[in-house]
């Protein structure tokens, strides 16, 4: 019997009892919808997470190379304009922009306080920071907008070094090549790791003007879209180690996010598959429903099977017909579930900061799983129908 004839007969058999077929198919629809929704959301989260880690706020692919001085008290520039040119020349067709990045928060500086060398933590400010003054005056507009000499000292450090606020306000700090006047004492915020939880608050312009070696400790590189960031960044590091301006005073380092991103992607994929597997349990229940329906159908259609056998149909053809009915039922449920799952995922992400991703693998998987469920749970009823004895059917 031709396949088209088998499909026509199977379709007619399924539509003969529409309500039973639809209710049986409903289990498949619910199972596939659950799996597709979870997979689409999981893939969307993975894509959004990896994109955000690989790009900056404007969507550009970026990387940072850090200069690590040999000594914590070394007064090195880190990166200079010559290093910018060197980095750009490494791959001019792949690099969009190279800039020296100046850290502004929680800097570790070597300075002198009360005639003693001291390591200080400092944050650079461009406006009056939101701190509570314990003594003295706040930073004026002139000291913030010009390369002045005024700074604020933390109350904790003033108490430790000067044993009080009054003595601290008559003293100064020496950082870089200039001396700064302590004009105010501030209370550090209670929040841990705050940018204001430091020893000194220095106006940015004043600090830049007082640097012995103007430069920065990080090199920010923006690449053209589609570039291999890891390969290019490591090539730039090799060039800097060979010809960098401060290569003799420290080392250059690039943290390769490739392995980190790969690990994060694997974790998210694993969680997505785990969630999909749990949702897929409903497919097993739906498969039992399909098996039950096909057994009932085979029992009810004994006369039809007998007539077909009497006119020459072989057991293999009877088996193919019932197996095809089972697969058609589950495949139809799979297609409906795929569409519903995609729609539900889009509706959910309307309130979330990412979009669902339905991959080709998800689509192929839907058809594969639906077919497998139809075959596995339809094979026994199909064998039962094919093994019916023609004599017993005629007797009944």
Short mmCIF file of C-alpha atoms in Angstrom, two decimals:
data_model
loop_
_atom_site.label_atom_id
_atom_site.label_comp_id
_atom_site.label_asym_id
_atom_site.label_seq_id
_atom_site.Cartn_x
_atom_site.Cartn_y
_atom_site.Cartn_z
CA UNK A 1 0.00 0.00 0.00
CA UNK A 2 1.27 3.42 -0.92
CA UNK A 3 2.22 5.87 1.84
CA UNK A 4 -0.30 8.43 0.60
CA UNK A 5 -3.07 5.87 0.95
CA UNK A 6 -1.88 5.02 4.47
CA UNK A 7 -1.89 8.70 5.45
CA UNK A 8 -5.39 9.19 4.04
CA UNK A 9 -6.76 6.18 5.93
CA UNK A 10 -4.98 7.19 9.16
CA UNK A 11 -6.31 10.75 8.94
CA UNK A 12 -9.83 9.50 8.37
CA UNK A 13 -9.53 7.17 11.38
CA UNK A 14 -8.34 9.97 13.67
CA UNK A 15 -11.06 12.38 12.58
CA UNK A 16 -13.76 9.74 13.02
CA UNK A 17 -13.63 10.45 16.77
CA UNK A 18 -12.48 14.08 16.93
CA UNK A 19 -13.12 14.60 20.66
CA UNK A 20 -11.06 11.59 21.74
CA UNK A 21 -8.23 12.51 19.37
CA UNK A 22 -8.15 16.14 20.58
CA UNK A 23 -8.17 15.17 24.26
CA UNK A 24 -5.37 12.66 23.69
CA UNK A 25 -3.40 15.24 21.71
CA UNK A 26 -3.85 17.80 24.52
CA UNK A 27 -1.34 15.99 26.71
CA UNK A 28 1.28 16.18 23.94
CA UNK A 29 0.50 19.87 23.37
CA UNK A 30 0.94 20.70 27.07
CA UNK A 31 4.21 18.76 27.31
CA UNK A 32 5.78 20.26 24.18
CA UNK A 33 4.56 23.77 25.12
CA UNK A 34 6.22 23.49 28.53
CA UNK A 35 9.51 22.25 27.08
CA UNK A 36 9.62 24.86 24.27
CA UNK A 37 8.78 27.71 26.66
CA UNK A 38 11.51 26.73 29.12
CA UNK A 39 14.08 26.18 26.36
CA UNK A 40 13.26 29.50 24.66
CA UNK A 41 13.52 31.43 27.93
CA UNK A 42 16.73 29.64 28.91
CA UNK A 43 18.35 30.30 25.53
CA UNK A 44 17.23 33.94 25.76
CA UNK A 45 18.81 34.36 29.19
CA UNK A 46 22.02 32.72 27.95
CA UNK A 47 22.23 34.95 24.86
CA UNK A 48 21.55 38.13 26.86
CA UNK A 49 24.03 37.21 29.60
CA UNK A 50 26.87 36.39 27.22
CA UNK A 51 26.18 39.50 25.13
CA UNK A 52 26.29 41.76 28.17
CA UNK A 53 29.55 40.20 29.37
CA UNK A 54 31.17 40.46 25.95
CA UNK A 55 30.14 44.05 25.17
CA UNK A 56 29.98 47.43 26.86
CA UNK A 57 26.83 49.53 27.42
CA UNK A 58 26.78 50.69 23.79
CA UNK A 59 26.98 47.12 22.49
CA UNK A 60 30.64 47.36 21.42
CA UNK A 61 33.06 44.44 21.87
CA UNK A 62 35.69 45.58 24.34
CA UNK A 63 38.66 44.26 26.31
CA UNK A 64 40.89 45.68 29.02
CA UNK A 65 44.61 45.13 29.48
CA UNK A 66 45.99 45.91 32.93
CA UNK A 67 49.51 47.03 33.87
CA UNK A 68 50.78 45.56 37.13
CA UNK A 69 53.82 47.41 38.57
CA UNK A 70 56.56 45.32 40.16
CA UNK A 71 56.32 47.33 43.38
CA UNK A 72 53.17 48.67 45.05
CA UNK A 73 55.04 51.89 45.75
CA UNK A 74 56.39 52.26 42.21
CA UNK A 75 55.57 55.55 40.57
CA UNK A 76 54.96 54.29 37.04
CA UNK A 77 52.66 55.64 34.37
CA UNK A 78 51.42 52.24 33.27
CA UNK A 79 50.24 53.15 29.78
CA UNK A 80 51.25 56.12 27.64
CA UNK A 81 50.24 57.35 24.20
CA UNK A 82 53.03 55.27 22.65
CA UNK A 83 51.34 52.17 24.06
CA UNK A 84 48.05 53.26 22.49
CA UNK A 85 49.73 53.50 19.09
CA UNK A 86 51.46 50.15 19.61
CA UNK A 87 48.18 48.42 20.44
CA UNK A 88 46.40 49.93 17.45
CA UNK A 89 49.18 48.92 15.06
CA UNK A 90 48.86 45.28 16.16
CA UNK A 91 45.61 44.85 14.18
CA UNK A 92 44.45 48.19 12.68
CA UNK A 93 41.72 46.52 10.61
CA UNK A 94 40.18 44.87 13.69
CA UNK A 95 40.58 47.60 16.31
CA UNK A 96 38.12 50.46 16.41
CA UNK A 97 39.45 52.50 19.33
CA UNK A 98 42.18 52.35 22.00
CA UNK A 99 42.07 54.60 25.06
CA UNK A 100 43.92 54.84 28.35
CA UNK A 101 41.51 54.24 31.20
CA UNK A 102 42.04 56.25 34.35
CA UNK A 103 40.76 54.72 37.55
CA UNK A 104 38.88 57.15 39.74
CA UNK A 105 37.60 55.11 42.66
CA UNK A 106 39.44 53.44 45.56
CA UNK A 107 42.92 54.14 44.20
CA UNK A 108 45.90 52.92 46.19
CA UNK A 109 48.43 55.75 46.36
CA UNK A 110 51.82 56.17 47.99
CA UNK A 111 52.05 59.49 49.83
CA UNK A 112 53.39 61.31 52.84
CA UNK A 113 51.28 62.22 55.85
CA UNK A 114 52.76 63.76 59.03
CA UNK A 115 56.23 63.26 57.52
CA UNK A 116 55.69 59.52 57.16
CA UNK A 117 55.35 57.42 54.02
CA UNK A 118 51.83 56.06 53.96
CA UNK A 119 49.70 53.99 51.58
CA UNK A 120 46.43 55.84 51.06
CA UNK A 121 43.14 54.88 49.48
CA UNK A 122 41.63 57.70 47.47
CA UNK A 123 38.69 58.53 45.22
CA UNK A 124 38.78 61.31 42.63
CA UNK A 125 35.77 63.64 42.59
CA UNK A 126 34.45 66.24 40.16
CA UNK A 127 31.77 67.63 42.48
CA UNK A 128 31.26 67.87 46.20
CA UNK A 129 30.75 64.27 47.37
CA UNK A 130 27.72 63.40 49.45
CA UNK A 131 29.54 62.89 52.74
CA UNK A 132 28.95 64.25 56.22
CA UNK A 133 31.66 66.65 57.38
CA UNK A 134 32.95 66.12 60.91
CA UNK A 135 35.08 69.27 60.85
CA UNK A 136 36.40 71.93 58.51
CA UNK A 137 34.98 73.02 55.16
CA UNK A 138 33.71 71.32 52.04
CA UNK A 139 35.48 71.47 48.67
CA UNK A 140 34.74 74.72 46.86
CA UNK A 141 33.75 75.07 43.21
CA UNK A 142 37.14 76.63 42.45
CA UNK A 143 39.06 73.73 44.01
CA UNK A 144 36.99 71.24 42.01
CA UNK A 145 37.19 72.99 38.64
CA UNK A 146 40.83 74.06 38.80
CA UNK A 147 44.05 72.24 39.66
CA UNK A 148 43.89 73.42 43.28
CA UNK A 149 45.40 71.93 46.42
CA UNK A 150 42.42 71.17 48.65
CA UNK A 151 41.41 67.66 49.79
CA UNK A 152 39.18 66.00 52.36
CA UNK A 153 40.60 63.52 54.90
CA UNK A 154 38.61 60.74 56.55
CA UNK A 155 37.89 61.05 60.25
CA UNK A 156 39.26 57.56 60.81
CA UNK A 157 42.67 58.42 59.35
CA UNK A 158 42.74 61.84 61.08
CA UNK A 159 42.23 60.14 64.43
CA UNK A 160 44.86 57.48 63.68
CA UNK A 161 47.62 59.87 62.50
CA UNK A 162 46.84 63.22 64.13
CA UNK A 163 44.83 62.02 67.15
CA UNK A 164 42.07 64.48 66.33
CA UNK A 165 40.48 66.71 63.73
CA UNK A 166 42.05 70.01 64.77
CA UNK A 167 45.64 68.91 64.15
CA UNK A 168 44.68 67.33 60.83
CA UNK A 169 43.13 70.57 59.51
CA UNK A 170 46.44 72.38 59.93
CA UNK A 171 48.40 69.71 58.08
CA UNK A 172 48.92 68.63 54.48
CA UNK A 173 49.37 65.48 52.38
CA UNK A 174 52.07 64.98 49.79
CA UNK A 175 51.03 62.83 46.80
CA UNK A 176 52.90 62.66 43.52
CA UNK A 177 54.71 65.93 42.95
CA UNK A 178 52.48 68.25 44.93
CA UNK A 179 51.25 68.96 48.41
CA UNK A 180 47.52 69.12 49.25
CA UNK A 181 45.89 71.07 52.05
CA UNK A 182 43.43 69.23 54.30
CA UNK A 183 40.43 71.56 54.38
CA UNK A 184 37.83 69.17 55.81
CA UNK A 185 37.34 65.97 57.76
CA UNK A 186 34.56 63.65 56.58
CA UNK A 187 32.79 60.62 58.03
CA UNK A 188 33.15 57.55 55.83
CA UNK A 189 29.83 55.94 54.84
CA UNK A 190 28.71 52.76 56.60
CA UNK A 191 28.17 50.92 53.31
CA UNK A 192 31.01 48.52 52.58
CA UNK A 193 32.96 48.90 49.32
CA UNK A 194 31.51 52.36 48.74
CA UNK A 195 33.56 54.65 46.49
CA UNK A 196 33.55 57.15 49.38
CA UNK A 197 34.87 54.62 51.92
CA UNK A 198 38.45 55.82 51.44
CA UNK A 199 41.15 57.82 53.26
CA UNK A 200 41.21 60.85 50.97
CA UNK A 201 38.84 62.59 48.54
CA UNK A 202 40.81 64.49 45.89
CA UNK A 203 39.51 66.75 43.08
CA UNK A 204 40.22 64.96 39.81
CA UNK A 205 41.84 67.92 38.06
CA UNK A 206 44.16 68.56 40.99
CA UNK A 207 45.25 64.93 41.11
CA UNK A 208 45.91 64.77 37.35
CA UNK A 209 48.01 67.93 37.50
CA UNK A 210 50.06 66.51 40.35
CA UNK A 211 51.03 63.21 38.73
CA UNK A 212 54.71 62.55 38.14
CA UNK A 213 53.91 60.22 35.27
CA UNK A 214 50.54 61.02 33.69
CA UNK A 215 49.01 57.85 32.38
CA UNK A 216 46.70 55.04 33.40
CA UNK A 217 46.90 51.48 34.65
CA UNK A 218 44.38 50.09 32.13
CA UNK A 219 44.13 50.10 28.36
CA UNK A 220 40.57 49.90 27.02
CA UNK A 221 40.30 48.46 23.49
CA UNK A 222 37.17 48.52 21.34
CA UNK A 223 37.12 45.94 18.53
CA UNK A 224 35.17 45.69 15.31
CA UNK A 225 32.09 43.48 15.53
CA UNK A 226 32.78 39.79 14.98
CA UNK A 227 36.43 40.00 16.03
CA UNK A 228 38.13 37.27 18.06
CA UNK A 229 38.66 39.33 21.21
CA UNK A 230 40.73 36.73 23.04
CA UNK A 231 43.18 36.20 20.18
CA UNK A 232 43.61 39.92 19.44
CA UNK A 233 43.98 40.97 23.10
CA UNK A 234 46.64 38.34 23.71
CA UNK A 235 48.49 39.51 20.58
CA UNK A 236 48.48 43.08 21.96
CA UNK A 237 49.80 41.83 25.32
CA UNK A 238 52.68 40.09 23.53
CA UNK A 239 53.54 43.33 21.71
CA UNK A 240 53.41 45.32 24.95
CA UNK A 241 55.70 42.82 26.69
CA UNK A 242 58.09 43.23 23.81
CA UNK A 243 57.94 47.01 23.22
CA UNK A 244 55.71 48.59 25.92
CA UNK A 245 56.95 51.80 27.55
CA UNK A 246 56.86 50.33 31.08
CA UNK A 247 57.76 46.71 30.26
CA UNK A 248 60.81 46.85 32.53
CA UNK A 249 58.85 48.19 35.51
CA UNK A 250 55.98 45.72 35.58
CA UNK A 251 53.89 43.26 33.60
CA UNK A 252 50.89 43.41 31.28
CA UNK A 253 47.93 41.18 31.87
CA UNK A 254 44.71 40.37 30.03
CA UNK A 255 42.07 38.28 31.72
CA UNK A 256 40.61 36.01 29.07
CA UNK A 257 36.85 35.97 29.52
CA UNK A 258 36.50 33.25 26.88
CA UNK A 259 36.71 30.32 29.32
CA UNK A 260 34.58 32.19 31.86
CA UNK A 261 31.90 32.85 29.26
CA UNK A 262 32.07 29.23 28.13
CA UNK A 263 31.57 28.06 31.71
CA UNK A 264 28.66 30.43 32.29
CA UNK A 265 27.07 29.32 29.03
CA UNK A 266 27.42 25.66 30.01
CA UNK A 267 25.84 26.27 33.41
CA UNK A 268 22.86 28.12 31.90
CA UNK A 269 22.46 25.45 29.22
CA UNK A 270 22.56 22.74 31.88
CA UNK A 271 19.90 24.46 33.97
CA UNK A 272 17.75 24.96 30.86
CA UNK A 273 18.02 21.29 29.89
CA UNK A 274 17.26 20.25 33.46
CA UNK A 275 14.12 22.39 33.49
CA UNK A 276 13.14 21.09 30.07
CA UNK A 277 13.64 17.50 31.22
CA UNK A 278 11.36 18.04 34.21
CA UNK A 279 8.71 19.57 31.96
CA UNK A 280 9.22 16.68 29.53
CA UNK A 281 7.97 14.21 32.15
CA UNK A 282 4.47 15.28 31.15
CA UNK A 283 5.22 13.82 27.70
CA UNK A 284 5.56 10.37 29.27
CA UNK A 285 2.11 10.75 30.81
CA UNK A 286 0.77 11.97 27.47
CA UNK A 287 2.43 8.99 25.79
CA UNK A 288 0.52 6.60 28.04
CA UNK A 289 -2.66 8.41 26.98
CA UNK A 290 -1.75 7.87 23.33
CA UNK A 291 -1.13 4.16 23.97
CA UNK A 292 -4.46 3.80 25.75
CA UNK A 293 -6.32 5.51 22.91
CA UNK A 294 -4.65 3.34 20.27
CA UNK A 295 -5.51 0.16 22.20
CA UNK A 296 -9.14 1.26 22.38
CA UNK A 297 -9.10 2.16 18.68
CA UNK A 298 -7.65 -1.24 17.74
CA UNK A 299 -10.32 -2.99 19.80
CA UNK A 300 -13.19 -0.95 18.35
CA UNK A 301 -12.00 -1.41 14.77
CA UNK A 302 -11.72 -5.20 14.79
CA UNK A 303 -14.23 -5.52 11.94
CA UNK A 304 -12.30 -2.99 9.82
CA UNK A 305 -9.08 -4.90 10.47
CA UNK A 306 -10.79 -8.18 9.57
CA UNK A 307 -12.21 -6.82 6.32
CA UNK A 308 -8.81 -5.42 5.31
CA UNK A 309 -7.12 -8.74 6.06
CA UNK A 310 -9.83 -10.58 4.10
CA UNK A 311 -9.13 -8.49 0.99
CA UNK A 312 -5.36 -9.06 1.20
CA UNK A 313 -3.91 -6.60 3.73
CA UNK A 314 -0.84 -8.02 5.49
CA UNK A 315 -0.17 -7.71 9.26
CA UNK A 316 2.75 -5.39 8.39
CA UNK A 317 0.38 -3.00 6.59
CA UNK A 318 -2.07 -3.06 9.52
CA UNK A 319 0.81 -2.32 11.89
CA UNK A 320 2.08 0.54 9.69
CA UNK A 321 -1.38 2.10 9.62
CA UNK A 322 -1.85 2.14 13.41
CA UNK A 323 1.73 3.25 13.98
CA UNK A 324 1.23 6.09 11.49
CA UNK A 325 -1.95 7.16 13.28
CA UNK A 326 -0.04 7.37 16.56
CA UNK A 327 2.82 9.39 15.01
CA UNK A 328 0.40 11.74 13.21
CA UNK A 329 -1.38 12.37 16.52
CA UNK A 330 1.82 13.21 18.42
CA UNK A 331 3.38 15.21 15.56
CA UNK A 332 0.28 17.39 15.28
CA UNK A 333 0.39 17.96 19.04
CA UNK A 334 4.10 18.79 18.74
CA UNK A 335 3.53 21.45 16.08
CA UNK A 336 0.73 23.05 18.09
CA UNK A 337 2.89 22.91 21.23
CA UNK A 338 5.83 24.51 19.41
CA UNK A 339 3.70 27.46 18.28
CA UNK A 340 2.06 27.89 21.69
CA UNK A 341 5.39 27.59 23.50
CA UNK A 342 6.91 30.33 21.33
CA UNK A 343 3.92 32.61 21.89
CA UNK A 344 3.94 32.08 25.67
CA UNK A 345 7.70 32.74 25.83
CA UNK A 346 7.25 36.01 23.92
CA UNK A 347 4.41 37.05 26.22
CA UNK A 348 6.52 36.34 29.33
CA UNK A 349 9.56 38.24 28.05
CA UNK A 350 7.41 41.30 27.33
CA UNK A 351 7.99 42.05 31.02
CA UNK A 352 11.63 40.95 31.11
CA UNK A 353 14.87 42.58 29.82
CA UNK A 354 15.59 39.88 27.22
CA UNK A 355 13.96 38.13 24.29
CA UNK A 356 13.29 34.39 23.90
CA UNK A 357 15.44 32.41 21.50
CA UNK A 358 13.95 29.45 19.65
CA UNK A 359 16.83 27.67 17.98
CA UNK A 360 16.79 25.33 15.01
CA UNK A 361 17.76 22.59 17.44
CA UNK A 362 14.59 23.25 19.47
CA UNK A 363 12.44 22.95 16.35
CA UNK A 364 14.13 19.76 15.18
CA UNK A 365 13.99 18.40 18.74
CA UNK A 366 10.25 19.06 18.90
CA UNK A 367 9.59 17.00 15.78
CA UNK A 368 12.00 14.28 16.89
CA UNK A 369 10.53 13.96 20.39
CA UNK A 370 6.97 13.98 19.06
CA UNK A 371 7.81 11.23 16.57
CA UNK A 372 9.64 9.15 19.16
CA UNK A 373 6.70 9.40 21.60
CA UNK A 374 4.33 8.33 18.82
CA UNK A 375 6.50 5.37 17.85
CA UNK A 376 7.37 4.18 21.37
CA UNK A 377 3.84 4.39 22.74
CA UNK A 378 2.18 3.32 19.49
CA UNK A 379 4.23 0.25 18.70
CA UNK A 380 2.48 -2.13 21.13
CA UNK A 381 -1.10 -1.17 20.12
CA UNK A 382 -0.02 -1.42 16.46
CA UNK A 383 1.39 -4.92 17.05
CA UNK A 384 -1.80 -5.87 18.89
CA UNK A 385 -3.89 -4.79 15.89
CA UNK A 386 -1.59 -6.54 13.40
CA UNK A 387 -1.63 -9.80 15.39
CA UNK A 388 -5.41 -10.14 15.40
CA UNK A 389 -6.57 -13.47 14.00
CA UNK A 390 -8.87 -13.21 10.99
CA UNK A 391 -10.83 -16.34 12.01
CA UNK A 392 -11.47 -14.98 15.52
CA UNK A 393 -12.62 -11.65 14.05
CA UNK A 394 -15.06 -13.38 11.67
CA UNK A 395 -16.42 -15.55 14.52
CA UNK A 396 -17.12 -12.48 16.64
#
